[in-house]
């Protein structure tokens, strides 16, 4: 008749370490997969269109309307 020392907490430290390592590995794999998806998106037509739109919006916000304001307030 054998005893299960794992049930008494002898292996808890080891299993927590193994769990931490597995979690770290899973995060690294997820980050790598996300990077690959991002690269594929940037190469796609939709990615190029999104980048062009962002650049156009940035250019527009960098050059605010330098003319007169649309609404003029009259005092008096």
mmCIF file of C-alpha atoms in Angstrom, residues 47-72:
data_model
loop_
_atom_site.group_PDB
_atom_site.id
_atom_site.type_symbol
_atom_site.label_atom_id
_atom_site.label_comp_id
_atom_site.label_asym_id
_atom_site.label_seq_id
_atom_site.Cartn_x
_atom_site.Cartn_y
_atom_site.Cartn_z
ATOM 1 C CA UNK A 47 -3.522 46.146 -44.203
ATOM 2 C CA UNK A 48 -2.119 48.468 -46.834
ATOM 3 C CA UNK A 49 -5.442 50.315 -47.057
ATOM 4 C CA UNK A 50 -5.604 50.676 -43.272
ATOM 5 C CA UNK A 51 -2.059 52.050 -43.175
ATOM 6 C CA UNK A 52 -2.847 54.544 -45.971
ATOM 7 C CA UNK A 53 -5.964 55.678 -44.125
ATOM 8 C CA UNK A 54 -4.011 56.169 -40.885
ATOM 9 C CA UNK A 55 -1.378 58.183 -42.710
ATOM 10 C CA UNK A 56 -4.029 60.355 -44.357
ATOM 11 C CA UNK A 57 -5.707 60.990 -41.001
ATOM 12 C CA UNK A 58 -2.371 61.858 -39.392
ATOM 13 C CA UNK A 59 -1.551 64.245 -42.236
ATOM 14 C CA UNK A 60 -4.954 65.911 -41.942
ATOM 15 C CA UNK A 61 -4.645 66.384 -38.174
ATOM 16 C CA UNK A 62 -1.103 67.727 -38.568
ATOM 17 C CA UNK A 63 -2.393 70.445 -40.928
ATOM 18 C CA UNK A 64 -5.357 72.016 -39.154
ATOM 19 C CA UNK A 65 -7.594 74.434 -41.015
ATOM 20 C CA UNK A 66 -5.603 77.673 -41.130
ATOM 21 C CA UNK A 67 -8.444 79.692 -42.601
ATOM 22 C CA UNK A 68 -11.110 81.566 -40.726
ATOM 23 C CA UNK A 69 -13.320 79.728 -38.268
ATOM 24 C CA UNK A 70 -16.533 78.327 -39.629
ATOM 25 C CA UNK A 71 -18.677 80.111 -37.044
ATOM 26 C CA UNK A 72 -18.119 83.781 -36.402
#
